[in-house]
Structures are given as structure tokens and as C-alpha cells.
Amino acid sequence: MLRNYLLLAVKVLARRKFYTFISLFGIALTLMVLILLTSLIESFVHPPGPERDSERILLANFLMLVHESQSGGFNRTNGALGYRFIEDHLLDMETPELVSVFTDSTSALLGMGGNEVVGFKDGVAVSSALKRSDANYWKILQFDFLEGRPFNEEEHRQGAYVAVISESTRDRYFPNESAVGEDLVLDGSVYRVIGVVKDVSALQVLAWADIWVPLFATPSLQFRYEERGNLAAMLLASSREGITAIKEEYQSIMRDYRPSLPAGWPSGGELNAYSFPAAKAEFYARIIGGRIGIEASFMEEESTAGRTLVAFLGAFMLAFMLLPVINLVNMNISRILERASEIGVRKSFGASSSHLVRQFMAENLVVTGIGGLLGFLLALLSLSLLEWSGLFADGSLYMNYRVFALGLLYVLVFAVMSGMLPAWRMSRLDPVRALKGAL
Amino acid sequence: MLSHVFKLIWQRKGRNFLLILEMFLAFLVLFALVSAGLRFYRLYAQPLGFEVADTWAVLISMERSWTEKDSETIAQLLPALRQLSEVEEAHVLLHEPFRSGGWGTGFYLDGRLVEAQANRASDGLTDALGMRLLAGRWFGPEDAGQSSTPIVINREFAERYFADENPLGRTIEPDRRWRIVGIFEAFRQYGEFSPSQPYIIERDDGSQREAPSLVLILRPGVTAGFQEKLMNVLQAVAPAWNFDVRDWAEMREAHHRSYLLPLLFAAVLVAFLMLMVGLGLLGMLWQNTIRRSPELGLRRAMGATASAVRLQVVLELLALACLALFLGLLVVVQFPLTGLIEALNWSLFIPSAIISAGILLGLCVLFALYPSFQATRREPVEALRYE
């Protein structure tokens, strides 16, 4: 029986070639868009590589000082955290499982450059992105080590001149050989390479760098006394529920925090400090918001502008996802409606509703199966095109088993449902009307 | 004709609901993309205010706080740099353009709160960057030793806060005693895609309070290879500092990329979405016209011309699209009405709405053409009998 259904489905498809082409191509295109969107969301929600625990990670990366003088004027500066602030207030926080301090490279995401170090290979200057961090950094982020190991607490404390480098950095400095144990001269200092990790996508702002060295591996440790500097802190919650507790503890810290007046600002008046930890997604939302003109204030964690922004982006994403789904439903309905008279014939010869529904289910599986396959091929093609264009370097957009499974689920659920419903409705119609193709 | 079209639509409202929903969502997505694109284009079209060619930034960082001695080091560094044959001019600038961070300031002026971005530059930098002076003069060595600090303000500042008086010579900001000596066109620190805002440039008198950065204007034809020589000079004069050398043109390009690539990605995705919607409409219309062959045949038999029937098919879809557009406009008009997004005001809303509505209607016409021909391909007699 099933064989008959499938044969029939193929025959029907071959009958109107152009219509079949349009409908298959439409389904394929729809699925491609759905898969692309899924993989975009997937690589954000469940990023591959080091930031795979990002839903438990909070990032504190700004400290804003606002001074109001008696005349009513104000001065304002917004920058990254300094080591003293982190050491005095954040490192011994109770709610996070782990706290890590590292040099902030979030400005790199804005296309505004990060911390660069220059080394020389055969007399040619090689510029690399440098990140300084403590030992906890390697516990919170899950790097894939190709060789060697990360630096430990002791090396961090002592400021050992050791470095972890990325795969492409190794290939640049030490082509075709193992790098562990080699010396690397960066800005005049000699570092010993102790580990090599897989390359990280620049979209993963917390993890991204070419070279990682201990925070204290620097000639001058004066930065330990700065309250504002170029550092950020990562706070790892033990579970997703722990996030709220961390935010609350952070706010109570800020309530007690008394900043010192920046040099050159008038004395007197009132000086206030603002800072709060946020998930990476919120950080991205702020960037997008700033660009489209919704400036979420850095002075309050829960601002109306922030809520507007989240609602706005959420609605937009929903519209984006819903569109292909509705399109798929529409196309399938019109495809089934086209078979109305055939349903009438089958019904008048005594086919039961369940028979008809089964037939159309089988047929739908064939059509959407072919369309889905084409869609996957198109999605793979466009993903590799995107990668090739350099837009999303280092495989940050990718297709894994989860995207594949989700894509398959879309294909089945929407296609079968959208095809079956009208078929079922039609199978319950009066055969005479169905014969005339009316619905 | 129109009432006929709307009657037909109403009779198939169940089926048409999904179509309208689809076009409604398509309009929302189009509108978001078009308004973002239009906003960035308009911002880009405004003058940047300065030249970026053959200009390098030298970023200074140090692992301790800035002291007076460091200002002396700057004073030694500048002549050493000017002596290099590759360097035409060397200057001090507190905040380099195309980077995050900056100095926001606010004060009361005649009872009104003034908010502005501020920066600090050494004498002559403004001219060297090709900035355009509109009124007054740039600050210069003649301003040294005075009790007030000379500043120049941009056109936006003058227009917003000094609508009908001459700002030149005014002393503002009680804590700093700023005296306005000139008005310039623009200095858009955060690049072409940022909205223009009131801007103040203060004269750098050689006593910095925090680490500034340096701006080098190079002679034309100097290549990136000069960087190593430059580093040696910098480190010889100030061995304790960390330097980072950037090309302004490259910083600007990276800045552009960070804005345009996401937009391009979104545009490609939306193009695919629209193609997808178009094909969906095509398939639906096709099936629809075939099923309605008898009805359309009847119209032909009653004397309607083939083109009138074609027009009917297209008009029916357009009428649906208009309903969807109406709903979509009802939603998006809330932005300028409530001022939810400040940038999405009427002057941006109206052209964006027109363009995105035009794209959607164009799409409908384009993909309704083939089914409309399909509808009149059969002879009326044959169509009447078709089942």
C-alpha cells in the first residue's frame, strides 16, 4: 500500500513539472532560511568551543562614574574595570562558583581594535591579539588544547612569562612544528609557550584572542592599584538559577562602593558609580540597541529602554521565524487543494478518511523530504559561502547534530501538519463537492 | 471592479487570512531592514568633518596613573617625532576617533542643560586634519597663559544651544571657564554611522591629566614598514610606556565593516525571505486560478477581455497586500507616534514605509504575473467546462 502511495506521489509530481519545481524550490528555500536562522540562534545560545557554558556566565565589564557639581553640571566617564576594584570587591564574592579577571576585548567586537602585541618572524612584524587573564579563566571557559596546558594559579600569581597561543598563531610563528617549550618575543618580552588551543571565533568576545598570558606577566604591576582600567570580570554561576543571586550580591557591593574622584574633575558635589554584571546576550542587545537608537542606560540594570529593546528584538526575531513557517503552511495547503478532485474520486470509490489521510501523509513526506534535502544542501552551501566570505570567521556559524535534528523536525512537523489538515478536512467533505474541486 | 475584488476576497477569508498574515510579517521584516539601511545611509551622507588619509594614531597606555612628569615626556616626544623625515606633523589628541570610550560633559547654560561630547587637542591639529572652520578662529599659541581655556564648538552645538545669539567670545561652564573662540563643521568621533551630537574641542596646553594619544600626519607614500622605526623612537624616549600604532584609514574601515557586515547579512537573509514569500504566492495563485477556471471563463464569456481577467488576478492579490500593508502600517506607525525609538521619527518613517510598501507591492505584481497569464491561457469555452 505504502509503495502505491509513494508511486502515486511521484507520478503526481511529474505531472506538472513547473508547478512541482516552484513548490519544491519554495519548500527548499523556506527550509534553508529556517535552518540558517536556527544555526544563527544555535551558535548564539549554545556556542561551540570555549564559551559553551555561557548561559551560566555573567560579564562585568564597565564602571561608569558620574559627578554632579553644585552648579548642576556633570562629568561622566564610562570605562572598563580596574584591578583594585575587582580585587577588593569581586574576587571574594560569595555567590559565584568562580570569578575570573581578564583584559577586556569587547571593544574589538565593535571594530574598534583590541590589545595588540607585535612580534617578529623572520624580520616581518606580526601583530596578534593579546589577552591577559588569571588561572580561573581556563576553568570557566572550555578551550580545546591541541598541545600543552593552560597556566595555573601559581604561574598567574608569580607573573610567569608563559603563553598559550592559538593554532593559527602557532602556524605563523612555528610552521610545521610543535610550539610547546619554544620562546616567543612579544613587544620585547620573552614568553615560553606552554599550550596551543584551537582557534576561537571573534564573536566569542570572552574567549577570543591569538595569545593568552598571565595577568601579572608584565614589568610594571602598578595597574593593581587602579580602580578603573582595562579589565573585565567573568562570574560563573553554579546553575542558571544562581544568576539572580550573583546580580543581587553585585548590587549590594555597588551600594557600599565609594569611588575616588578622577583626576581633573572638580571636587565637591556628588560622585556616583554604576556597574552591573550582564549576560553576553544583554551585552549584544545593548550594542544593537545603541546602533538603532535605543540607548539603554548604564545607570540602571532594568531600564525601560532595556525592556523596550528586548521586546523589540524579540518581536522582530519572532516575525523572522514565523514568516518561513507560514509560507510552508501556505504552500502545502495550495498543493493539497490542487488534488481536490482526486480526493473526490477516491472517496466516491469508498476510500475512508483514515486511508486518505495516510496517503497524503506519505505523499507529503516524499515532497517535503525532497524539498528538505534540497534545503539542507542550500543551507550548507550558503553556510560555506558565508564562511568563505569571512563574515563569520572560524566556523562560528555551523551545522551540528542539533541544528540538523531541529531542521529535520521542522520539515516533519510543519509539512505533515500543513499537508494533512486540509487533506483531512477534504476527506470529510461530501464526495460530490470534492469531485468538483470545491472546498 | 474594486468592490468586486473585495467581495471575492471576503468570501475566501479563511484562506486569505494566512496570506495576509504572511504579507504582514513580510512587511514588518522589510520595514525593519529598510529603515535601518536608510538611517545608516543618511548618517553616512553627513560630513565626517576630518580627513583620515596618511594619519596614524599612537595609543599610549601605562600600568600606573598619569603624573606631571609624563606630560614632560609628551613634550619631549613630539619634537622627536617631528624630526622624522616621514612625519609631517605630530599632535596630541585625548580621544582618537573610531574607538569606544570618550568624555561626556554637561553643564547649565542660561538655565538650560547642555550635554556634549568633549575632546582635547593640541594647537594646529584641527587644521592638519582638514577640519572646516565656519566662524571665529582655531585656538593657538596666542591663547597660552590666559585664565580661561579656549574651546571650539561644532555646528550642532551652536545650532542647538545658541539658536539666535553669537556664541563667539562667550564664557561657559563655571568649573572649567571655557571660552568659545570658533565654530567648526563637525568632528564625528564615533564615525560616520553615529548620529551627530554637540561637540567641544578644548585646547591642550601641554599639561595632561590622563594618558592622551598622539596623532601623526605622515608624508604621502609612507608605508606600514615605517612602524618599526617609529616604535624604536617611541620606546627610546618613553621606555616605560606601552604603544600601539594604528592607521586611521584602517580603523575607519574596520569600523565600517562592523556596521555594514551585519546589515549585509540581514539584507541577504531578507532577500531570501522575499524570494521565498514570492514563490509561495506564486504557487498559491497558480492553484487558485486553475481551480477558479470556470469562474474566470464565465467572465470571459460575458465579454471581459483577457487583460481585464489578468488585471483581476493581479488586483486580487494587490488588494490582499494592501490589507496586510494597512495592518503592518498600524503597527509600525506606533514608533514615530510614541517615540519608542528616537531615531525612528517621521522623517525616517515616511520614506521607509513608502519604500518597503513599494517593494512588497512590486513583489506581489511580479509573482502574480505568471499565474495571471495562466488564468487566460484556456479558451473561455474550455475554461467553463474545466473541472
CSV table of C-alpha atoms in Angstrom, one decimal, chain A residues 220 222-223 226, chain B residues 62-67 70 240-241:
chain,number,residue,atom,x,y,z
A,220,SER,CA,55.1,47.0,36.0
A,222,GLN,CA,51.2,49.5,39.0
A,223,PHE,CA,47.8,48.6,37.4
A,226,GLU,CA,43.8,51.3,39.5
B,62,MET,CA,50.8,52.6,31.1
B,63,GLU,CA,50.4,50.4,34.1
B,64,ARG,CA,50.1,53.3,36.6
B,65,SER,CA,48.4,56.6,36.9
B,66,TRP,CA,49.4,59.7,34.9
B,67,THR,CA,51.7,62.2,36.6
B,70,ASP,CA,54.5,62.2,32.0
B,240,ALA,CA,58.1,52.7,30.4
B,241,TRP,CA,55.0,53.3,28.2
